[in-house]
XYZ file of C-alpha atoms in Angstrom:
709
model
C 0.000 0.000 0.000
C 1.364 3.438 -0.958
C 0.670 6.702 0.824
C 0.610 10.240 -0.574
C 2.444 12.756 1.595
C 0.440 15.976 1.851
C 2.500 19.176 1.568
C 2.528 21.129 4.830
C 3.738 24.593 3.917
C 1.018 26.272 5.994
C 0.453 25.881 9.779
C -1.648 22.827 10.576
C -5.268 23.643 11.513
C -5.462 26.896 9.572
C -7.731 28.102 6.798
C -4.844 28.232 4.309
C -3.731 24.710 5.266
C -7.220 23.275 4.637
C -7.385 25.069 1.266
C -4.012 23.542 0.339
C -5.327 20.068 1.227
C -8.462 20.739 -0.839
C -6.363 21.754 -3.857
C -4.207 18.650 -3.469
C -7.302 16.398 -3.462
C -8.679 18.228 -6.503
C -5.478 17.442 -8.401
C -5.914 13.720 -7.643
C -9.627 13.948 -8.590
C -10.895 13.308 -5.035
C -13.637 15.955 -5.053
C -15.411 14.622 -1.965
C -12.351 15.332 0.206
C -11.873 18.662 -1.585
C -15.380 19.751 -0.562
C -14.792 18.570 3.042
C -11.512 20.445 3.407
C -12.885 23.606 1.781
C -15.837 23.619 4.221
C -13.349 23.121 7.085
C -11.471 26.179 5.826
C -14.705 28.226 5.875
C -15.616 26.987 9.380
C -12.123 27.716 10.689
C -12.161 31.238 9.239
C -15.631 31.924 10.705
C -14.554 30.635 14.106
C -11.511 32.916 14.095
C -13.414 35.872 12.571
C -11.033 35.860 9.606
C -13.112 37.666 6.941
C -10.377 37.453 4.283
C -9.867 33.737 4.934
C -13.616 33.043 4.867
C -14.009 34.947 1.583
C -11.085 33.080 -0.021
C -12.406 29.718 1.188
C -15.904 30.524 -0.105
C -14.403 31.413 -3.491
C -12.552 28.079 -3.492
C -15.820 26.253 -2.695
C -17.594 28.074 -5.537
C -14.810 27.065 -7.931
C -15.364 23.422 -6.954
C -19.091 23.786 -7.649
C -18.288 25.255 -11.080
C -15.971 22.345 -11.893
C -18.775 19.843 -11.156
C -21.296 22.077 -12.980
C -23.424 22.907 -9.909
C -24.042 26.473 -11.091
C -26.952 27.314 -8.739
C -24.828 26.346 -5.719
C -21.862 28.262 -7.163
C -23.967 31.421 -7.623
C -25.178 31.284 -3.994
C -21.655 30.792 -2.567
C -20.120 33.433 -4.894
C -22.662 36.005 -3.663
C -21.596 35.223 -0.089
C -17.908 35.486 -1.024
C -18.443 38.800 -2.860
C -20.333 40.230 0.157
C -17.279 39.423 2.304
C -14.741 40.727 -0.250
C -16.706 43.996 -0.507
C -15.860 44.703 3.155
C -12.127 44.497 2.310
C -9.739 46.380 0.033
C -10.086 45.646 -3.714
C -8.182 42.487 -4.696
C -7.623 40.119 -7.611
C -9.621 37.483 -5.709
C -12.584 39.874 -5.451
C -12.455 40.542 -9.206
C -12.084 36.791 -9.883
C -15.208 36.118 -7.802
C -17.183 38.625 -9.920
C -15.740 37.046 -13.088
C -16.777 33.521 -12.031
C -20.243 34.793 -11.067
C -20.567 36.206 -14.586
C -19.611 32.824 -16.088
C -22.256 31.056 -13.969
C -24.935 33.599 -14.937
C -24.070 33.026 -18.600
C -24.532 29.283 -18.087
C -28.022 30.116 -16.719
C -28.560 32.371 -19.811
C -28.992 35.431 -17.556
C -27.012 37.662 -19.892
C -28.030 41.073 -18.495
C -26.818 40.294 -14.958
C -23.728 38.578 -16.381
C -22.779 41.747 -18.275
C -23.200 43.876 -15.121
C -21.064 41.425 -13.123
C -18.284 41.380 -15.745
C -18.226 45.214 -15.682
C -17.659 45.133 -11.895
C -14.799 42.666 -12.366
C -13.305 44.862 -15.112
C -13.428 47.963 -12.867
C -11.483 46.136 -10.133
C -8.915 44.709 -12.579
C -8.370 48.195 -14.056
C -7.899 49.627 -10.543
C -5.346 46.892 -9.807
C -3.742 47.325 -13.291
C -4.017 43.698 -14.414
C -4.304 43.998 -18.238
C -4.300 40.261 -19.060
C -7.455 39.761 -17.016
C -9.112 42.675 -18.841
C -8.395 40.924 -22.151
C -10.185 37.810 -20.834
C -13.175 39.979 -19.841
C -13.225 41.468 -23.352
C -13.549 37.915 -24.690
C -16.572 37.327 -22.433
C -18.056 40.652 -23.554
C -17.804 39.476 -27.160
C -19.461 36.165 -26.266
C -22.284 38.119 -24.581
C -22.777 40.221 -27.723
C -22.956 37.066 -29.852
C -25.483 35.492 -27.440
C -27.657 38.614 -27.844
C -27.406 38.446 -31.653
C -25.105 41.492 -31.927
C -22.681 39.730 -34.273
C -21.062 42.905 -35.693
C -20.087 44.205 -32.217
C -18.936 40.715 -31.206
C -16.816 40.285 -34.376
C -15.150 43.647 -33.722
C -14.035 42.508 -30.224
C -12.915 39.058 -31.412
C -10.965 40.631 -34.283
C -8.976 42.851 -31.893
C -8.144 39.811 -29.732
C -7.055 37.730 -32.751
C -4.776 40.560 -33.921
C -2.804 40.444 -30.676
C 0.727 39.021 -30.805
C 1.003 35.306 -29.931
C 2.156 34.712 -26.368
C 1.852 31.704 -24.063
C -0.688 33.545 -21.919
C -2.866 34.528 -24.909
C -3.274 31.126 -26.609
C -6.414 30.262 -24.660
C -8.110 33.632 -25.265
C -7.153 33.733 -28.964
C -8.287 30.146 -29.542
C -11.702 30.955 -28.085
C -11.914 34.201 -30.101
C -11.037 32.320 -33.328
C -13.749 29.755 -32.551
C -16.322 32.509 -31.948
C -15.378 34.196 -35.271
C -15.714 30.845 -37.034
C -19.256 30.422 -35.684
C -20.196 33.976 -36.710
C -18.833 33.507 -40.259
C -20.687 30.187 -40.550
C -23.893 32.061 -39.712
C -23.046 34.568 -42.462
C -22.568 31.653 -44.946
C -18.917 32.643 -45.451
C -17.966 29.034 -44.898
C -14.375 28.995 -46.262
C -13.481 31.924 -43.995
C -15.217 30.156 -41.118
C -13.150 26.990 -41.764
C -9.963 29.070 -41.696
C -10.865 30.562 -38.294
C -11.928 27.202 -36.851
C -8.802 25.335 -37.994
C -6.601 28.088 -36.521
C -8.597 27.797 -33.278
C -7.978 24.041 -33.253
C -4.216 24.546 -33.727
C -3.961 27.111 -30.904
C -6.068 24.962 -28.580
C -3.420 22.223 -28.854
C -1.128 24.485 -26.766
C -3.158 23.967 -23.580
C -5.819 21.337 -24.395
C -9.167 22.848 -23.380
C -11.339 19.800 -24.091
C -14.655 21.653 -23.751
C -13.532 24.209 -26.378
C -12.103 21.425 -28.557
C -15.511 19.689 -28.582
C -17.206 22.962 -29.562
C -14.685 23.509 -32.401
C -15.312 19.969 -33.718
C -19.084 20.450 -33.984
C -18.599 23.915 -35.563
C -16.231 22.377 -38.145
C -18.765 19.630 -38.845
C -21.487 22.223 -39.464
C -19.236 24.364 -41.702
C -18.186 21.364 -43.834
C -21.812 20.309 -44.065
C -22.700 23.713 -45.516
C -20.155 23.276 -48.340
C -21.421 19.689 -48.892
C -18.146 18.090 -47.726
C -19.989 15.180 -46.085
C -16.861 13.152 -45.371
C -15.177 15.856 -43.279
C -18.509 16.864 -41.717
C -19.111 13.303 -40.507
C -15.492 12.891 -39.339
C -15.629 16.002 -37.130
C -19.105 15.109 -35.845
C -17.733 11.718 -34.794
C -14.770 13.388 -33.030
C -17.203 15.750 -31.276
C -19.390 12.918 -29.977
C -16.401 10.859 -28.813
C -14.897 13.835 -26.973
C -18.259 14.788 -25.413
C -18.647 11.213 -24.120
C -15.146 11.422 -22.578
C -15.941 14.780 -20.974
C -19.252 13.411 -19.665
C -17.460 10.399 -18.157
C -14.983 12.694 -16.371
C -17.822 14.949 -15.196
C -19.822 11.971 -13.891
C -16.784 10.785 -11.943
C -16.601 14.201 -10.277
C -20.330 14.200 -9.529
C -19.993 10.793 -7.885
C -17.722 12.409 -5.283
C -20.173 15.043 -4.130
C -20.859 15.326 -0.412
C -24.062 16.848 -0.703
C -26.315 17.142 -0.463
C -31.009 23.953 1.257
C -38.155 28.022 4.523
C -43.650 34.597 9.688
C -46.412 35.611 11.416
C -48.167 38.931 12.559
C -51.467 37.689 13.941
C -52.158 35.517 16.982
C -54.753 32.805 17.136
C -57.681 34.157 19.119
C -58.800 31.901 21.904
C -62.110 30.193 21.284
C -64.511 31.312 23.958
C -66.506 28.556 25.530
C -70.147 28.807 24.632
C -72.688 29.485 27.397
C -75.979 28.709 25.619
C -77.453 26.601 22.802
C -77.339 29.284 20.086
C -73.577 29.794 20.591
C -73.064 26.022 20.398
C -74.950 25.840 17.102
C -72.892 28.725 15.713
C -69.660 27.002 16.716
C -70.842 23.731 15.132
C -71.647 25.618 11.932
C -68.208 27.233 11.836
C -66.592 23.878 12.565
C -68.448 22.193 9.690
C -67.360 25.002 7.383
C -63.740 24.569 8.495
C -63.917 20.819 7.843
C -65.263 21.527 4.350
C -62.441 23.973 3.605
C -59.800 21.537 4.849
C -61.365 18.701 2.821
C -61.270 20.874 -0.321
C -57.642 21.737 0.457
C -56.748 18.030 0.724
C -58.489 17.264 -2.575
C -56.614 20.151 -4.232
C -53.283 18.889 -2.899
C -53.963 15.354 -4.157
C -54.935 16.797 -7.545
C -51.634 18.670 -7.748
C -49.722 15.489 -6.950
C -51.661 13.585 -9.622
C -50.833 16.338 -12.111
C -47.143 16.073 -11.251
C -47.195 12.316 -11.829
C -49.074 12.809 -15.108
C -46.470 15.312 -16.319
C -43.714 12.952 -15.227
C -45.183 10.149 -17.372
C -45.491 12.485 -20.375
C -41.835 13.528 -20.051
C -40.715 9.896 -19.731
C -42.698 8.821 -22.825
C -41.329 11.707 -24.879
C -37.767 10.849 -23.822
C -38.233 7.194 -24.833
C -39.487 8.219 -28.297
C -36.600 10.636 -28.854
C -34.020 7.948 -27.999
C -35.098 5.982 -31.105
C -33.992 8.751 -33.514
C -30.946 8.632 -35.852
C -27.400 9.668 -34.858
C -27.984 13.375 -35.391
C -31.359 13.243 -33.643
C -29.762 11.202 -30.828
C -27.539 14.146 -29.921
C -30.559 16.463 -29.802
C -32.579 13.900 -27.818
C -29.775 13.518 -25.293
C -29.837 17.256 -24.495
C -33.635 17.277 -24.262
C -33.671 14.211 -22.008
C -31.211 15.871 -19.622
C -33.356 19.023 -19.487
C -36.520 16.953 -19.020
C -34.965 14.970 -16.166
C -33.868 18.170 -14.469
C -37.318 19.708 -14.981
C -38.979 16.593 -13.525
C -36.799 16.619 -10.425
C -37.244 20.362 -9.894
C -41.005 20.187 -10.542
C -41.635 17.339 -8.096
C -39.299 18.917 -5.556
C -41.084 22.280 -5.869
C -44.552 20.685 -5.603
C -43.523 18.527 -2.618
C -41.873 21.521 -0.943
C -44.667 24.037 -1.565
C -47.394 21.631 -0.380
C -45.807 21.484 3.067
C -46.946 25.020 3.960
C -50.713 24.436 3.498
C -50.320 20.938 4.964
C -48.675 22.513 8.027
C -51.837 24.611 8.440
C -54.096 21.561 8.087
C -52.143 19.396 10.543
C -51.547 22.304 12.942
C -55.200 23.383 13.147
C -56.269 19.742 13.531
C -53.794 19.314 16.429
C -55.055 22.489 18.132
C -58.707 21.490 17.760
C -58.006 18.021 19.191
C -56.422 19.682 22.240
C -59.615 21.676 22.951
C -61.761 18.671 23.972
C -64.096 18.498 20.944
C -67.463 16.724 21.097
C -67.534 13.016 20.264
C -69.200 13.648 16.888
C -66.468 16.171 16.036
C -63.703 13.884 17.343
C -64.378 11.332 14.585
C -64.050 14.010 11.900
C -60.856 15.387 13.416
C -59.266 11.951 13.840
C -60.024 11.145 10.186
C -58.620 14.495 9.094
C -55.466 13.916 11.160
C -54.998 10.469 9.595
C -55.440 11.893 6.069
C -52.986 14.706 6.751
C -50.355 12.301 8.111
C -50.883 9.951 5.148
C -50.442 12.819 2.689
C -47.325 14.036 4.527
C -45.823 10.539 4.245
C -46.590 10.533 0.506
C -44.964 13.952 0.008
C -41.904 12.923 2.058
C -41.488 9.757 -0.004
C -41.657 11.697 -3.297
C -39.086 14.186 -1.966
C -36.884 11.328 -0.679
C -36.842 9.648 -4.125
C -35.947 12.927 -5.844
C -33.242 13.663 -3.256
C -31.686 10.204 -3.845
C -31.883 10.510 -7.648
C -30.259 13.964 -7.549
C -27.232 12.535 -5.650
C -27.990 14.702 -2.577
C -27.980 11.658 -0.248
C -24.808 10.109 1.149
C -24.292 7.543 3.888
C -23.443 8.737 7.412
C -20.755 7.074 9.532
C -21.752 7.319 13.211
C -21.902 4.968 16.204
C -25.134 3.024 16.737
C -26.468 -0.108 18.490
C -28.075 -2.499 15.972
C -29.910 -4.531 18.618
C -31.400 -1.390 20.202
C -32.407 -0.065 16.760
C -34.326 -3.252 15.890
C -35.952 -3.425 19.339
C -37.141 0.195 19.086
C -38.695 -0.532 15.687
C -40.378 -3.639 17.140
C -41.881 -1.554 19.963
C -43.155 1.111 17.544
C -44.913 -1.502 15.368
C -46.494 -3.582 18.165
C -49.951 -2.089 17.600
C -49.858 -2.826 13.854
C -48.804 -6.412 14.580
C -51.608 -6.838 17.136
C -54.245 -5.344 14.806
C -53.616 -8.147 12.286
C -53.103 -10.798 15.017
C -49.474 -11.383 13.924
C -46.595 -12.811 15.930
C -43.678 -10.396 15.421
C -40.208 -11.589 16.568
C -36.572 -10.586 16.062
C -33.483 -12.839 16.126
C -30.122 -11.109 16.549
C -26.847 -13.039 16.364
C -25.026 -12.763 19.703
C -21.710 -12.453 17.868
C -22.709 -9.048 16.417
C -20.698 -6.318 18.261
C -22.668 -3.913 20.459
C -21.521 -0.715 18.757
C -21.166 -0.455 14.959
C -20.335 2.468 12.675
C -22.889 3.157 9.939
C -26.023 5.105 9.043
C -28.775 4.227 11.569
C -31.287 6.690 10.012
C -31.257 5.044 6.591
C -31.151 1.579 8.210
C -34.283 2.494 10.204
C -36.028 3.667 7.012
C -35.216 0.340 5.349
C -36.492 -1.810 8.228
C -39.575 0.349 8.896
C -40.684 0.027 5.255
C -39.984 -3.719 4.967
C -41.443 -4.702 8.370
C -44.457 -2.398 7.948
C -45.217 -4.082 4.593
C -44.780 -7.559 6.089
C -47.205 -6.780 8.952
C -49.708 -5.082 6.617
C -49.861 -7.980 4.121
C -49.935 -10.730 6.814
C -52.932 -11.688 8.964
C -53.017 -14.338 11.712
C -49.437 -15.248 10.827
C -45.802 -14.588 11.650
C -43.260 -11.884 10.824
C -39.642 -12.547 11.722
C -36.594 -10.259 11.471
C -33.180 -11.975 11.435
C -29.750 -10.340 11.757
C -26.953 -12.921 11.340
C -23.224 -12.171 11.244
C -21.572 -14.077 8.408
C -17.996 -13.106 9.316
C -15.839 -10.422 10.929
C -12.510 -9.448 9.394
C -10.156 -6.492 9.948
C -12.705 -4.846 12.282
C -15.411 -5.100 9.591
C -18.596 -7.018 10.517
C -20.455 -8.595 7.570
C -24.144 -9.050 8.464
C -26.941 -10.854 6.601
C -30.495 -9.510 7.169
C -33.826 -11.251 6.490
C -37.430 -10.079 6.878
C -39.701 -13.140 6.631
C -43.521 -13.159 6.622
C -46.273 -15.717 6.054
C -48.535 -13.270 4.233
C -50.254 -13.151 0.851
C -47.031 -13.369 -1.199
C -46.110 -11.666 -4.470
C -46.930 -13.113 -7.933
C -43.857 -14.274 -9.862
C -44.606 -11.994 -12.826
C -44.658 -8.945 -10.490
C -41.442 -9.665 -8.594
C -39.150 -7.946 -11.116
C -41.131 -4.670 -11.030
C -42.092 -4.593 -7.341
C -39.180 -2.229 -6.563
C -40.279 0.323 -9.197
C -42.032 3.564 -8.171
C -45.827 3.299 -7.678
C -45.757 -0.522 -8.061
C -47.925 -2.585 -5.671
C -48.433 -5.917 -7.358
C -51.996 -5.317 -8.589
C -54.900 -2.827 -8.537
C -56.855 -5.120 -6.199
C -54.009 -5.147 -3.639
C -53.740 -1.373 -3.830
C -57.466 -0.957 -3.163
C -57.528 -3.486 -0.326
C -54.326 -2.592 1.540
C -53.654 1.008 0.475
C -50.229 2.622 0.363
C -48.303 4.787 -2.115
C -46.189 2.139 -3.855
C -43.020 4.125 -3.107
C -41.697 2.283 -0.039
C -39.867 -0.593 -1.774
C -38.399 1.786 -4.353
C -36.922 3.881 -1.503
C -35.684 0.697 0.233
C -33.833 -0.448 -2.895
C -32.193 2.964 -3.429
C -31.136 3.255 0.253
C -29.634 -0.257 0.291
C -27.735 0.633 -2.901
C -26.334 3.742 -1.152
C -25.237 1.597 1.827
C -23.438 -0.804 -0.544
C -25.856 -3.747 -0.546
C -28.344 -5.426 -2.871
C -31.881 -6.445 -1.913
C -33.219 -9.873 -2.936
C -36.748 -11.301 -2.883
C -38.172 -14.821 -2.597
C -41.950 -15.193 -2.560
C -44.801 -17.593 -3.326
C -48.497 -16.777 -3.501
C -50.248 -17.705 -0.239
C -46.988 -18.762 1.478
C -45.343 -15.425 2.233
C -42.256 -13.434 1.237
C -38.617 -13.123 2.284
C -36.612 -9.948 1.664
C -32.852 -10.264 2.292
C -29.719 -8.154 1.912
C -26.092 -8.069 3.136
C -24.321 -5.022 4.608
C -20.941 -4.500 6.236
C -20.179 -2.186 9.163
C -16.965 -1.079 10.809
C -16.747 -2.156 14.467
C -16.552 0.869 16.790
C -14.297 1.157 19.811
C -16.248 4.182 21.087
C -19.442 4.635 23.061
C -22.999 5.448 21.990
C -24.214 9.028 22.189
C -27.601 8.822 23.913
C -30.251 11.381 22.974
C -32.740 12.083 25.782
C -36.181 12.733 24.282
C -37.718 13.612 27.696
C -37.983 17.240 28.781
C -39.349 19.289 31.694
C -42.520 21.255 30.805
C -41.358 24.051 33.149
C -38.549 24.911 30.741
C -41.106 26.687 28.496
C -42.750 28.923 31.121
C -42.343 32.701 30.525
C -39.650 32.213 27.878
C -39.585 35.114 25.408
C -39.778 33.912 21.786
C -39.363 35.901 18.546
C -41.245 34.229 15.667
C -40.255 35.306 12.113
C -42.864 33.973 9.632
C -44.640 35.674 6.704
C -47.544 33.218 6.296
C -50.532 34.398 8.367
C -51.973 30.920 8.982
C -48.604 29.554 10.106
C -48.226 32.595 12.375
C -51.537 31.771 14.019
C -50.798 28.054 14.482
C -47.196 28.351 15.702
C -48.006 31.170 18.119
C -50.904 29.181 19.589
C -48.713 26.097 20.089
C -46.091 28.234 21.894
C -48.676 30.043 24.027
C -50.149 26.679 25.067
C -46.804 26.088 26.834
C -47.008 29.543 28.544
C -44.342 31.102 26.294
C -44.386 34.821 25.396
C -44.508 35.300 21.628
C -43.576 38.301 19.451
C -44.212 38.013 15.684
C -42.286 39.618 12.763
C -42.945 38.879 9.077
C -39.606 39.744 7.371
C -35.855 39.244 7.791
C -34.858 42.934 7.877
C -37.075 43.747 10.895
C -35.986 40.494 12.575
C -32.329 41.619 12.498
C -33.230 44.960 14.119
C -35.419 43.263 16.757
C -32.630 40.892 17.853
C -30.144 43.774 17.859
C -32.317 45.893 20.205
C -34.040 43.283 22.422
C -33.372 40.137 24.431
C -35.021 36.835 23.403
C -34.664 33.351 24.885
C -35.314 31.871 21.440
C -35.722 32.916 17.789
C -37.810 30.741 15.420
C -36.605 31.739 11.927
C -38.499 30.701 8.787
C -35.998 30.029 5.975
C -37.992 31.453 3.057
C -38.899 35.102 3.685
C -39.725 38.134 1.526
C -36.656 40.329 1.022
C -33.613 38.713 2.604
C -34.253 35.077 3.506
C -33.887 33.429 6.890
C -30.395 32.056 6.246
C -28.940 35.465 5.363
C -30.811 37.078 8.284
C -29.297 34.502 10.664
C -25.831 34.972 9.159
C -26.162 38.741 9.710
C -27.348 38.303 13.317
C -24.324 36.119 14.041
C -22.017 39.025 13.144
C -23.129 40.835 16.334
C -24.849 38.139 18.455
C -23.347 34.680 18.995
C -25.509 33.735 21.997
C -29.211 33.978 21.081
C -30.541 30.520 20.203
C -31.987 30.326 16.633
C -34.022 27.414 15.216
C -34.735 27.174 11.478
C -38.338 26.503 10.398
C -38.397 25.051 6.883
C -40.310 22.877 4.457
C -36.999 21.338 3.387
C -36.616 21.215 -0.416
C -34.486 19.082 -2.713
C -31.464 21.378 -2.467
C -31.615 21.953 1.312
C -30.236 19.851 4.119
C -29.729 20.188 7.857
C -25.950 20.679 7.584
C -26.348 23.520 5.086
C -28.810 25.387 7.340
C -26.648 24.905 10.447
C -23.673 26.362 8.546
C -25.416 29.773 8.554
C -25.475 29.855 12.362
C -28.723 28.021 13.162
C -28.708 25.952 16.378
C -31.229 23.380 15.134
C -33.840 22.713 12.437
C -37.590 21.926 12.684
C -39.269 20.659 9.517
C -42.747 21.708 8.382
C -45.381 20.379 8.830
C -44.609 20.235 12.553
C -44.932 17.016 14.516
C -45.999 18.562 17.882
C -43.852 16.153 19.929
C -40.763 16.874 17.819
C -41.580 20.629 17.820
C -41.663 20.850 21.623
C -38.735 18.446 22.163
C -36.349 20.370 19.892
C -37.306 23.702 21.476
C -36.823 22.260 24.970
C -33.381 20.882 24.070
C -32.222 24.159 22.498
C -33.345 26.528 25.271
C -32.079 24.142 27.966
């Protein structure tokens, strides 16, 4: 085994040292470590209040995002870096941050903002007297003109660049300018002149091998030769273009595989419902209650309709992609681009729908919870219990859709923390006892005594896997048995290899359905779906999670005899101790605590404030981030509940600003977490914890109690 010695020119445990490690890992194509070390550099700089170091580290992180083509993430981080640089003296790094932001905006086809950003970079470079950088900005200005259809202005800029004397530091700029001129002349049908420019661009590009530009030159040459009916050369360059694009895509995919990541205010209080003293008041309350139930029922129907629409659009996109893949070679290239855009649109659409539905669902679940706490009449209790069940079912459905999209977008990675496998399985058994009893099932677990007490792995994903598989086994089995087996096959070099089985004696799965049972929305048959319910997403999530953990799920089943799901996983044996989380809390911790609630949605203001006041907390409500910053600056609060998505500046930026003058006030993020958000990202802005909408009341109170304790 060989080891790479990291260079240690900088002091160990410094921002510059972590950046150097990140750059080293980038050179050996280990982008996961690069991201880790860059984030460590940012954290170290923040901890030591090193604004220059934090800005430089943020710029380095943005550059990594650009390399793996995560332009939305790069734009967000570059804006943070620029905000920090703007508090310092003008520098080449500051100008470079503006330049990179312009490149990202061009990738998003936001040409107006890109032009403004490039002008800011040019002003700084001129102040610092860096002429070579100004020449590079001129190239981008020409590209912007061409994108806007101003070919004459663009050709004028490219011509001045081409006329420059050849130097080692101008090859890249001149090659790109020659390529741009070739494309313009092709559009003017001056094809021989275009070929001259493009061939010169290809020769200059050999000096430094920009493969992205080389691929663009190849396709431009193919198009120019096609216009002069030179089919042989046109086909040859098209073939070179496709081969090079496949190579670039393979390199890009390898980088993407190393990603480590996996990014939402109230002014009115809920009025207390006065108890009614006479029959007329009771009838009025019943009438209002019936109206509320009707509104909530309509809201649920609307939400389900939106989800159905999203699935319908998803099927249309998939069918169109399948048809386009059958086209000829030229059409295949076009279809490939469209399929990528369609896949991105599908993921963003479902993520947006799933995310946006959480806000109204938070209102439905919250109001239902509050009404249940106010001792409703027996006739009303049935309605409320049904409404609560429907809301929880819909929340599970939305979470499963979001989970699938998060996995498919590579935002999910496996954790490596200490956990007790036996305790995990026993806790799941306790939580599913009622389901087992309702179907008169005997539910047992068998755990190999040789399995070590403490393992290192991802207990959250493991719990998701077992909850889905065991829940299915108990649901599809009546008057039978469900058995969970964990058996250690071997232990070697402190790695425990464990074989898992979930066995039931239920209805079984038909042989012709076993290959598709792990697909999304697959439940064996329409009759099973009607009889047993469910979304058909659970087994699809199980398969994807087991893949992430490095295993493969297998199925054996016979109709009427039951099913066996099995998989093998390996875990490193831990020498440490378990970290125990205490879910119990003292109700007195809430009394008279002063809470600032920042939320712009009136219904959520009402619900959240009522839940806090029920615990005797004192609530002040603000509906925007700017006023929230001023309130924290001028007042004392025991706790701040900060919604992430606010009008004006959002909750993350508001929290980041508060942390510049207040490191002590406890802040909890309130968010309907979307595809691009995660807990670690929110905590990086200075949040102390995160509560996800819609609120589970027990989780809501427990997290608040832990934070203010």
